[in-house]
mmCIF file of C-alpha atoms in Angstrom:
data_model
loop_
_atom_site.group_PDB
_atom_site.id
_atom_site.type_symbol
_atom_site.label_atom_id
_atom_site.label_comp_id
_atom_site.label_asym_id
_atom_site.label_seq_id
_atom_site.Cartn_x
_atom_site.Cartn_y
_atom_site.Cartn_z
ATOM 1 C CA MET A 68 128.555 108.747 68.501
ATOM 2 C CA ASP A 69 129.652 111.753 66.467
ATOM 3 C CA ARG A 70 132.245 114.379 67.337
ATOM 4 C CA GLY A 71 129.668 116.871 68.608
ATOM 5 C CA GLN A 72 128.324 114.414 71.183
ATOM 6 C CA LEU A 73 131.826 113.415 72.295
ATOM 7 C CA PHE A 74 132.933 117.055 72.555
ATOM 8 C CA PHE A 75 129.810 117.871 74.611
ATOM 9 C CA SER A 76 130.441 114.918 76.949
ATOM 10 C CA ALA A 77 134.142 115.710 77.339
ATOM 11 C CA ALA A 78 133.488 119.421 77.939
ATOM 12 C CA THR A 79 130.735 118.667 80.469
ATOM 13 C CA GLY A 80 132.854 116.071 82.275
ATOM 14 C CA THR A 81 135.946 118.253 82.578
ATOM 15 C CA SER A 82 133.896 121.334 83.577
ATOM 16 C CA ILE A 83 132.166 119.365 86.337
ATOM 17 C CA MET A 84 135.549 118.000 87.444
ATOM 18 C CA ALA A 85 136.956 121.539 87.657
ATOM 19 C CA ALA A 86 133.882 122.843 89.498
ATOM 20 C CA GLY A 87 133.965 119.854 91.855
ATOM 21 C CA ALA A 88 137.651 120.382 92.632
ATOM 22 C CA ALA A 89 137.116 124.108 93.264
ATOM 23 C CA LEU A 90 134.131 123.327 95.532
ATOM 24 C CA ALA A 91 136.025 120.662 97.466
ATOM 25 C CA VAL A 92 138.991 122.974 98.074
ATOM 26 C CA SER A 93 136.943 126.049 99.024
ATOM 27 C CA SER A 94 134.196 124.409 101.143
ATOM 28 C CA THR A 95 133.369 121.356 103.218
ATOM 29 C CA PHE A 96 131.331 119.785 100.392
ATOM 30 C CA GLY A 97 133.758 116.968 99.588
ATOM 31 C CA TRP A 98 134.939 115.506 96.283
ATOM 32 C CA SER A 99 131.735 113.776 95.112
ATOM 33 C CA LEU A 100 131.032 116.280 92.300
ATOM 34 C CA PHE A 101 134.634 115.954 91.117
ATOM 35 C CA TRP A 102 134.272 112.169 90.859
ATOM 36 C CA VAL A 103 131.008 112.507 88.907
ATOM 37 C CA GLY A 104 132.845 114.705 86.371
ATOM 38 C CA ALA A 105 135.756 112.260 86.305
ATOM 39 C CA ALA A 106 133.374 109.361 85.570
ATOM 40 C CA ILE A 107 131.785 111.225 82.632
ATOM 41 C CA THR A 108 135.227 112.137 81.260
ATOM 42 C CA ALA A 109 136.455 108.546 81.611
ATOM 43 C CA LEU A 110 133.337 107.208 79.852
ATOM 44 C CA THR A 111 133.890 109.671 76.997
ATOM 45 C CA LEU A 112 137.564 108.750 76.669
ATOM 46 C CA ALA A 113 136.657 105.060 76.653
ATOM 47 C CA SER A 114 134.117 105.694 73.907
ATOM 48 C CA VAL A 115 136.668 107.659 71.846
ATOM 49 C CA THR A 116 139.225 104.880 72.234
ATOM 50 C CA LEU A 117 136.771 102.175 71.205
ATOM 51 C CA GLN A 118 135.620 104.179 68.176
ATOM 52 C CA SER A 119 139.073 105.290 66.996
ATOM 53 C CA PRO A 120 139.720 104.620 63.252
ATOM 54 C CA ARG A 121 142.985 102.801 64.071
ATOM 55 C CA ARG A 122 141.158 100.345 66.311
ATOM 56 C CA LYS A 123 138.423 99.875 63.690
ATOM 57 C CA SER A 124 141.073 99.277 60.996
ATOM 58 C CA ALA A 125 142.868 96.749 63.166
ATOM 59 C CA TYR A 126 139.586 94.952 63.747
ATOM 60 C CA LEU A 127 138.701 94.879 60.054
ATOM 61 C CA LEU A 128 142.215 93.768 58.998
ATOM 62 C CA ALA A 129 142.071 90.920 61.467
ATOM 63 C CA ARG A 130 138.934 89.644 59.723
ATOM 64 C CA ILE A 131 140.523 89.574 56.222
ATOM 65 C CA PRO A 132 141.892 86.111 55.436
ATOM 66 C CA VAL A 133 145.634 86.142 54.830
ATOM 67 C CA ARG A 134 146.526 85.128 51.252
ATOM 68 C CA GLN A 135 149.291 82.632 50.665
ATOM 69 C CA ASN A 136 151.995 83.841 48.297
ATOM 70 C CA LYS A 137 152.082 81.593 45.268
ATOM 71 C CA ARG A 138 155.422 80.854 43.750
ATOM 72 C CA SER A 139 155.403 81.300 40.047
ATOM 73 C CA MET B 149 121.990 110.075 103.912
ATOM 74 C CA GLN B 150 119.442 107.258 103.603
ATOM 75 C CA LEU B 151 118.461 106.195 100.102
ATOM 76 C CA ASP B 152 114.827 105.854 99.109
ATOM 77 C CA ILE B 153 113.771 102.202 99.387
ATOM 78 C CA VAL B 154 111.688 102.392 96.195
ATOM 79 C CA VAL B 155 114.882 102.786 94.146
ATOM 80 C CA ALA B 156 115.801 99.249 95.194
ATOM 81 C CA PHE B 157 112.755 97.988 93.258
ATOM 82 C CA PHE B 158 113.961 99.799 90.150
ATOM 83 C CA VAL B 159 117.291 97.988 90.502
ATOM 84 C CA LEU B 160 115.395 94.713 91.006
ATOM 85 C CA GLY B 161 113.559 95.295 87.714
ATOM 86 C CA ILE B 162 116.883 95.795 85.903
ATOM 87 C CA ILE B 163 118.425 92.706 87.537
ATOM 88 C CA ALA B 164 115.373 90.644 86.564
ATOM 89 C CA ARG B 165 115.970 91.529 82.918
ATOM 90 C CA VAL B 166 119.748 91.035 83.107
ATOM 91 C CA VAL B 167 119.315 87.471 84.441
ATOM 92 C CA LYS B 168 116.578 86.905 81.815
ATOM 93 C CA SER B 169 113.830 86.320 84.394
ATOM 94 C CA ASP B 170 110.283 86.034 83.070
ATOM 95 C CA LEU B 171 109.172 88.694 85.605
ATOM 96 C CA GLU B 172 106.602 90.979 83.957
ATOM 97 C CA LEU B 173 103.849 93.099 85.465
ATOM 98 C CA PRO B 174 100.507 92.716 83.658
ATOM 99 C CA LYS B 175 99.812 95.687 81.403
ATOM 100 C CA SER B 176 96.494 96.401 83.129
ATOM 101 C CA LEU B 177 98.215 96.426 86.540
ATOM 102 C CA TYR B 178 100.838 98.864 85.256
ATOM 103 C CA GLN B 179 98.070 101.143 83.972
ATOM 104 C CA SER B 180 96.238 100.880 87.327
ATOM 105 C CA LEU B 181 99.420 101.787 89.216
ATOM 106 C CA THR B 182 99.886 104.796 86.950
ATOM 107 C CA ILE B 183 96.329 106.011 87.600
ATOM 108 C CA PHE B 184 96.792 105.527 91.346
ATOM 109 C CA LEU B 185 99.996 107.577 91.425
ATOM 110 C CA LEU B 186 98.575 110.415 89.362
ATOM 111 C CA VAL B 187 95.512 110.666 91.642
ATOM 112 C CA ALA B 188 97.624 110.470 94.818
ATOM 113 C CA ILE B 189 99.934 113.287 93.699
ATOM 114 C CA GLY B 190 96.992 115.459 92.649
ATOM 115 C CA LEU B 191 95.069 114.914 95.880
ATOM 116 C CA LYS B 192 98.085 115.744 98.034
ATOM 117 C CA GLY B 193 98.559 119.055 96.240
ATOM 118 C CA GLY B 194 94.858 119.887 96.412
ATOM 119 C CA VAL B 195 94.653 119.311 100.165
ATOM 120 C CA ALA B 196 97.769 121.470 100.707
ATOM 121 C CA LEU B 197 96.210 124.181 98.556
ATOM 122 C CA SER B 198 92.989 124.183 100.628
ATOM 123 C CA GLU B 199 94.997 124.633 103.830
ATOM 124 C CA HIS B 200 97.393 127.333 102.641
ATOM 125 C CA ALA B 201 95.518 129.253 99.938
ATOM 126 C CA SER B 202 96.575 132.914 99.828
ATOM 127 C CA LEU B 203 97.390 135.591 97.266
ATOM 128 C CA GLN B 204 101.086 134.960 97.875
ATOM 129 C CA LEU B 205 100.658 131.641 96.077
ATOM 130 C CA VAL B 206 99.832 133.359 92.766
ATOM 131 C CA PRO B 207 103.301 134.773 91.919
ATOM 132 C CA GLN B 208 104.960 131.682 93.366
ATOM 133 C CA SER B 209 102.781 129.382 91.245
ATOM 134 C CA LEU B 210 103.452 131.470 88.135
ATOM 135 C CA ALA B 211 107.190 131.252 88.792
ATOM 136 C CA VAL B 212 106.957 127.467 89.159
ATOM 137 C CA LEU B 213 104.918 127.205 85.934
ATOM 138 C CA ALA B 214 107.519 129.357 84.160
ATOM 139 C CA LEU B 215 110.246 126.989 85.361
ATOM 140 C CA GLY B 216 108.265 124.062 83.940
ATOM 141 C CA LEU B 217 108.003 125.813 80.575
ATOM 142 C CA ILE B 218 111.661 126.898 80.413
ATOM 143 C CA LEU B 219 113.373 123.596 81.290
ATOM 144 C CA PRO B 220 112.112 121.469 78.353
ATOM 145 C CA LEU B 221 112.924 124.342 75.997
ATOM 146 C CA VAL B 222 116.522 124.270 77.296
ATOM 147 C CA ALA B 223 116.751 120.469 77.108
ATOM 148 C CA PHE B 224 115.200 119.985 73.645
ATOM 149 C CA PRO B 225 117.849 121.802 71.524
ATOM 150 C CA LEU B 226 120.632 120.035 73.442
ATOM 151 C CA LEU B 227 119.052 116.649 72.774
ATOM 152 C CA ALA B 228 118.042 117.296 69.156
ATOM 153 C CA ARG B 229 121.124 119.168 67.923
ATOM 154 C CA VAL B 230 123.981 117.872 70.068
ATOM 155 C CA GLY B 231 122.548 114.491 71.051
ATOM 156 C CA ARG B 232 121.173 113.800 67.524
ATOM 157 C CA PHE B 233 117.932 112.361 68.926
ATOM 158 C CA ASP B 234 114.949 112.463 66.577
ATOM 159 C CA ASN B 235 112.161 114.902 67.423
ATOM 160 C CA ALA B 236 109.889 112.450 69.216
ATOM 161 C CA ASP B 237 112.713 111.076 71.404
ATOM 162 C CA ALA B 238 114.111 114.552 72.151
ATOM 163 C CA ALA B 239 110.640 115.871 73.033
ATOM 164 C CA SER B 240 109.976 112.890 75.303
ATOM 165 C CA ILE B 241 113.302 113.258 77.162
ATOM 166 C CA ALA B 242 112.849 117.057 77.392
ATOM 167 C CA ALA B 243 109.390 116.570 78.921
ATOM 168 C CA HIS B 244 110.847 114.131 81.486
ATOM 169 C CA TYR B 245 113.553 116.651 82.453
ATOM 170 C CA GLY B 246 111.150 119.601 82.567
ATOM 171 C CA SER B 247 108.875 117.728 84.938
ATOM 172 C CA VAL B 248 109.551 116.554 88.500
ATOM 173 C CA SER B 249 110.353 113.431 90.487
ATOM 174 C CA VAL B 250 108.299 112.877 93.637
ATOM 175 C CA GLY B 251 110.940 110.474 94.975
ATOM 176 C CA THR B 252 113.688 113.107 94.702
ATOM 177 C CA TYR B 253 111.362 115.655 96.314
ATOM 178 C CA ALA B 254 110.706 113.261 99.227
ATOM 179 C CA VAL B 255 114.452 112.777 99.780
ATOM 180 C CA ALA B 256 115.008 116.559 99.707
ATOM 181 C CA VAL B 257 112.299 117.098 102.344
ATOM 182 C CA ALA B 258 113.936 114.436 104.532
ATOM 183 C CA VAL B 259 117.335 116.152 104.194
ATOM 184 C CA LEU B 260 115.882 119.574 105.108
ATOM 185 C CA GLU B 261 114.025 118.153 108.119
ATOM 186 C CA ALA B 262 117.116 116.288 109.306
ATOM 187 C CA ARG B 263 119.094 119.544 109.207
ATOM 188 C CA GLY B 264 116.272 121.566 110.833
ATOM 189 C CA ILE B 265 115.793 123.868 107.817
ATOM 190 C CA ALA B 266 112.283 125.341 107.482
ATOM 191 C CA TYR B 267 110.398 125.235 104.167
ATOM 192 C CA GLU B 268 106.948 126.158 102.812
ATOM 193 C CA VAL B 269 104.597 123.293 103.794
ATOM 194 C CA TYR B 270 102.324 123.728 100.767
ATOM 195 C CA PHE B 271 105.127 122.665 98.416
ATOM 196 C CA PRO B 272 103.289 119.540 97.144
ATOM 197 C CA LEU B 273 101.110 122.028 95.228
ATOM 198 C CA PHE B 274 104.173 123.063 93.203
ATOM 199 C CA VAL B 275 105.091 119.420 92.611
ATOM 200 C CA VAL B 276 101.703 118.978 90.924
ATOM 201 C CA LEU B 277 101.952 122.286 89.041
ATOM 202 C CA LEU B 278 105.414 121.481 87.726
ATOM 203 C CA GLU B 279 104.300 118.134 86.296
ATOM 204 C CA MET B 280 102.008 119.739 83.735
ATOM 205 C CA PRO B 281 103.735 122.444 81.648
ATOM 206 C CA ALA B 282 106.640 120.214 80.632
ATOM 207 C CA ILE B 283 104.242 117.576 79.283
ATOM 208 C CA ALA B 284 102.416 120.209 77.235
ATOM 209 C CA VAL B 285 105.677 121.683 75.914
ATOM 210 C CA GLY B 286 107.020 118.201 75.112
ATOM 211 C CA ILE B 287 103.942 117.269 73.073
ATOM 212 C CA ALA B 288 103.964 120.652 71.327
ATOM 213 C CA LEU B 289 107.664 120.322 70.420
ATOM 214 C CA ALA B 290 107.223 116.848 68.937
ATOM 215 C CA ARG B 291 104.087 117.729 67.009
ATOM 216 C CA ASN B 292 105.425 121.067 65.815
ATOM 217 C CA ARG B 293 108.580 119.516 64.336
ATOM 218 C CA GLY B 294 107.205 116.267 63.026
ATOM 219 C CA HIS B 295 103.705 116.883 61.737
ATOM 220 C CA LYS B 296 101.295 119.548 60.574
ATOM 221 C CA PHE B 297 100.242 121.812 63.403
ATOM 222 C CA HIS B 298 96.558 121.130 64.167
ATOM 223 C CA TRP B 299 95.639 123.387 67.066
ATOM 224 C CA PRO B 300 92.368 121.711 68.173
ATOM 225 C CA LYS B 301 93.928 118.253 68.258
ATOM 226 C CA LEU B 302 97.091 119.580 69.891
ATOM 227 C CA LEU B 303 95.189 121.437 72.611
ATOM 228 C CA HIS B 304 93.037 118.376 73.199
ATOM 229 C CA GLU B 305 96.149 116.226 73.698
ATOM 230 C CA MET B 306 97.717 118.836 75.971
ATOM 231 C CA PHE B 307 94.813 119.266 78.353
ATOM 232 C CA CYS B 308 92.683 116.137 77.976
ATOM 233 C CA ASN B 309 95.253 113.329 78.168
ATOM 234 C CA GLN B 310 94.974 110.876 81.042
ATOM 235 C CA GLY B 311 97.768 112.431 83.114
ATOM 236 C CA ILE B 312 96.570 116.031 82.967
ATOM 237 C CA VAL B 313 92.897 115.118 83.517
ATOM 238 C CA LEU B 314 93.687 112.891 86.504
ATOM 239 C CA MET B 315 96.143 115.260 88.166
ATOM 240 C CA THR B 316 94.122 118.430 87.610
ATOM 241 C CA GLY B 317 90.887 116.682 88.599
ATOM 242 C CA SER B 318 92.443 115.225 91.755
ATOM 243 C CA LEU B 319 93.996 118.583 92.629
ATOM 244 C CA LEU B 320 90.588 120.268 92.365
ATOM 245 C CA ILE B 321 88.887 117.485 94.349
ATOM 246 C CA GLY B 322 91.572 117.727 97.041
ATOM 247 C CA TYR B 323 91.164 121.516 97.190
ATOM 248 C CA TRP B 324 87.352 121.255 97.335
ATOM 249 C CA ALA B 325 87.243 118.443 99.890
ATOM 250 C CA GLY B 326 90.173 119.548 102.078
ATOM 251 C CA ALA B 327 90.137 117.665 105.384
ATOM 252 C CA ARG B 328 87.303 115.423 104.163
ATOM 253 C CA THR B 329 89.869 113.547 102.048
ATOM 254 C CA GLU B 330 90.788 111.753 105.298
ATOM 255 C CA THR B 331 88.326 109.025 104.292
ATOM 256 C CA ILE B 332 90.369 108.126 101.179
ATOM 257 C CA ILE B 333 93.850 108.981 102.491
ATOM 258 C CA PRO B 334 94.441 105.399 103.767
ATOM 259 C CA LEU B 335 94.355 104.320 100.109
ATOM 260 C CA PHE B 336 96.015 107.256 98.321
ATOM 261 C CA GLY B 337 98.350 108.462 101.088
ATOM 262 C CA ASP B 338 99.534 105.478 103.103
ATOM 263 C CA LEU B 339 99.988 103.121 100.146
ATOM 264 C CA PHE B 340 101.782 105.675 97.973
ATOM 265 C CA HIS B 341 105.334 104.412 98.474
ATOM 266 C CA GLY B 342 104.317 100.755 98.117
ATOM 267 C CA VAL B 343 102.560 101.421 94.818
ATOM 268 C CA LEU B 344 105.493 103.577 93.689
ATOM 269 C CA ALA B 345 107.812 100.618 94.406
ATOM 270 C CA LEU B 346 105.736 98.331 92.132
ATOM 271 C CA PHE B 347 105.615 101.035 89.458
ATOM 272 C CA LEU B 348 109.406 101.401 89.622
ATOM 273 C CA LEU B 349 109.820 97.633 89.328
ATOM 274 C CA GLN B 350 108.107 97.832 85.948
ATOM 275 C CA MET B 351 110.155 100.940 85.071
ATOM 276 C CA GLY B 352 113.343 98.986 85.818
ATOM 277 C CA ILE B 353 112.210 96.233 83.448
ATOM 278 C CA VAL B 354 111.426 98.823 80.755
ATOM 279 C CA ALA B 355 114.787 100.585 81.219
ATOM 280 C CA ALA B 356 116.704 97.283 81.050
ATOM 281 C CA ASP B 357 114.818 96.311 77.887
ATOM 282 C CA ARG B 358 116.053 99.479 76.202
ATOM 283 C CA ILE B 359 119.618 99.336 77.549
ATOM 284 C CA ALA B 360 120.990 98.685 74.056
ATOM 285 C CA ASP B 361 119.725 102.108 72.950
ATOM 286 C CA ILE B 362 121.524 103.788 75.848
ATOM 287 C CA ARG B 363 124.834 102.069 75.140
ATOM 288 C CA MET B 364 125.085 103.881 71.817
ATOM 289 C CA THR B 365 124.882 107.301 73.488
ATOM 290 C CA ALA B 366 126.119 106.510 77.006
ATOM 291 C CA PRO B 367 128.734 109.327 77.233
ATOM 292 C CA PHE B 368 126.262 111.916 75.923
ATOM 293 C CA LEU B 369 123.364 110.755 78.121
ATOM 294 C CA SER B 370 125.537 110.604 81.240
ATOM 295 C CA ALA B 371 126.777 114.168 80.581
ATOM 296 C CA PHE B 372 123.252 115.376 79.808
ATOM 297 C CA GLY B 373 121.813 113.531 82.827
ATOM 298 C CA VAL B 374 124.165 115.447 85.143
ATOM 299 C CA LEU B 375 124.367 118.815 83.347
ATOM 300 C CA MET B 376 120.598 119.226 82.968
ATOM 301 C CA PRO B 377 119.829 118.887 86.713
ATOM 302 C CA LEU B 378 122.593 121.391 87.482
ATOM 303 C CA LEU B 379 121.048 123.897 85.042
ATOM 304 C CA GLY B 380 117.526 123.171 86.359
ATOM 305 C CA ALA B 381 118.654 123.575 89.959
ATOM 306 C CA ALA B 382 120.324 126.914 89.185
ATOM 307 C CA CYS B 383 117.119 128.187 87.515
ATOM 308 C CA GLY B 384 114.956 126.873 90.390
ATOM 309 C CA ALA B 385 117.176 128.344 93.110
ATOM 310 C CA LEU B 386 117.325 131.801 91.504
ATOM 311 C CA LEU B 387 113.589 131.824 90.773
ATOM 312 C CA GLY B 388 112.735 130.572 94.280
ATOM 313 C CA LEU B 389 114.758 133.293 96.002
ATOM 314 C CA GLN B 390 113.331 135.963 93.672
ATOM 315 C CA VAL B 391 109.688 135.090 94.521
ATOM 316 C CA GLY B 392 110.375 135.093 98.254
ATOM 317 C CA PHE B 393 110.775 131.451 99.220
ATOM 318 C CA SER B 394 112.792 130.640 102.333
ATOM 319 C CA VAL B 395 116.189 128.942 101.940
ATOM 320 C CA GLY B 396 114.411 125.597 102.441
ATOM 321 C CA GLY B 397 111.720 126.467 99.892
ATOM 322 C CA ALA B 398 114.228 127.697 97.308
ATOM 323 C CA THR B 399 116.218 124.484 97.836
ATOM 324 C CA LEU B 400 113.070 122.440 97.189
ATOM 325 C CA LEU B 401 112.368 124.429 94.016
ATOM 326 C CA ALA B 402 115.979 123.823 92.953
ATOM 327 C CA VAL B 403 115.430 120.096 93.561
ATOM 328 C CA LEU B 404 112.186 120.168 91.560
ATOM 329 C CA GLY B 405 113.994 121.961 88.723
ATOM 330 C CA ALA B 406 116.828 119.425 88.878
ATOM 331 C CA SER B 407 114.706 116.299 89.054
ATOM 332 C CA ALA B 408 113.336 114.385 86.093
ATOM 333 C CA SER B 409 109.952 112.690 86.124
ATOM 334 C CA TYR B 410 109.477 108.940 86.203
ATOM 335 C CA ILE B 411 105.803 108.715 87.194
ATOM 336 C CA ALA B 412 103.470 111.092 85.379
ATOM 337 C CA VAL B 413 105.465 111.923 82.252
ATOM 338 C CA PRO B 414 106.275 108.341 81.133
ATOM 339 C CA ALA B 415 102.592 107.505 81.430
ATOM 340 C CA VAL B 416 101.442 110.544 79.455
ATOM 341 C CA MET B 417 104.183 110.508 76.829
ATOM 342 C CA ARG B 418 103.600 106.824 76.061
ATOM 343 C CA ASN B 419 100.090 107.718 75.003
ATOM 344 C CA ALA B 420 100.930 111.024 73.342
ATOM 345 C CA LEU B 421 104.099 109.926 71.489
ATOM 346 C CA PRO B 422 103.892 106.147 70.992
ATOM 347 C CA GLN B 423 106.668 106.274 68.376
ATOM 348 C CA ALA B 424 109.246 107.667 70.837
ATOM 349 C CA ASN B 425 111.769 105.480 72.659
ATOM 350 C CA HIS B 426 110.659 106.215 76.223
ATOM 351 C CA GLY B 427 113.087 103.673 77.676
ATOM 352 C CA VAL B 428 115.977 106.082 76.980
ATOM 353 C CA ALA B 429 114.226 108.908 78.839
ATOM 354 C CA ILE B 430 113.350 106.673 81.787
ATOM 355 C CA ALA B 431 116.844 105.172 81.929
ATOM 356 C CA ALA B 432 118.487 108.617 81.850
ATOM 357 C CA SER B 433 116.030 109.949 84.415
ATOM 358 C CA LEU B 434 116.166 106.966 86.793
ATOM 359 C CA GLY B 435 119.620 105.605 86.047
ATOM 360 C CA ILE B 436 121.643 108.819 85.951
ATOM 361 C CA THR B 437 119.734 111.883 87.178
ATOM 362 C CA PHE B 438 117.884 110.329 90.118
ATOM 363 C CA PRO B 439 121.006 108.802 91.762
ATOM 364 C CA PHE B 440 123.002 111.982 91.026
ATOM 365 C CA ASN B 441 120.378 114.185 92.685
ATOM 366 C CA VAL B 442 120.037 111.952 95.741
ATOM 367 C CA LEU B 443 123.748 111.331 96.321
ATOM 368 C CA VAL B 444 125.367 114.589 95.185
ATOM 369 C CA GLY B 445 122.754 117.082 93.990
ATOM 370 C CA ILE B 446 120.549 117.787 97.013
ATOM 371 C CA PRO B 447 123.405 118.758 99.396
ATOM 372 C CA LEU B 448 124.969 120.742 96.535
ATOM 373 C CA TYR B 449 121.739 122.646 95.813
ATOM 374 C CA LEU B 450 121.296 123.454 99.516
ATOM 375 C CA LEU B 451 124.847 124.816 99.637
ATOM 376 C CA GLY B 452 124.217 126.830 96.463
ATOM 377 C CA VAL B 453 120.942 128.324 97.755
ATOM 378 C CA GLU B 454 122.586 129.279 101.073
ATOM 379 C CA TRP B 455 125.364 130.971 99.096
ATOM 380 C CA LEU B 456 122.929 132.687 96.698
ATOM 381 C CA SER B 457 120.675 133.906 99.544
ATOM 382 C CA HIS B 458 123.534 136.153 100.735
ATOM 383 C CA ILE B 459 123.847 137.683 97.248
ATOM 384 C CA VAL B 460 120.281 137.896 95.827
#
């Protein structure tokens, strides 16, 4: 996933969370919309974490065989 | 709120694939189920039209058709530019989201009746009407972007594909025959939900087969699958109140705008755009949008329409 998709997902998730919270506070609708937004935001954050360059680097480094230092 | 039992068969189809069962509906049976559903939906709308035909239906029908044209045009740029789907996939998903879900509509009717809210009884007509424009726009979008624009072939695909011919033909037959359709209603009316359950079983298998494609874009598709029904519902609610629907009717139009097809459009788009990955569209429609609409959306749209009716 590229940055545009992640930004769209994060923006949608947080906007729905905010709208859901406002609706729950101002009416008898409940918190279901808030939790839908929270789920989208959490999924986006999980995707960002899994795709982070640091995590990728750690994964790739772990696959490189460690060389033994040779004494001259 | 009680969930539609047919959804359970969709889940069964997914589970069958997850546990690597050899469950598979024969291709010819799947095609027969598709034909049955298209005819049943068309007939229902035609009969309703014969009972409630009046001049008032003209502006209301035009508004519904406009909604069907607008929604895929909103969805397509989001899918193609933000979602990075190729043209065929974006057009297929946009057509699904511009069209309607009969299951979601049935749940919405049940909610309105349980709360004692009146609505226009000829609404099945709009369900049929709203199936068609999104399919035409979806095909046009894919063909316009991907290939040379051949009008005769394009128009032929728009109006002469299996879905449009069956639904329009059944609508006209239902309108012409009216009450005489009683002789075939035991087949096309009473068995509708049973056949829909079998159809959804196959859809569950298809969606599970394509689950790997969804994993790659899960955050985007989940956001799109919730945002798009909210936008569609807002358009439907505003349009419904503007053309004089009751609160119940405007809520149903909001639900139709919010819902995504999983009967007519998959069948038509498979034939029209064989290169597209229809599993993604079906999975987003059935896996994200359908549960959202049933669990959260319908009560939300009713609340929104009640609020808007005081303003508009």
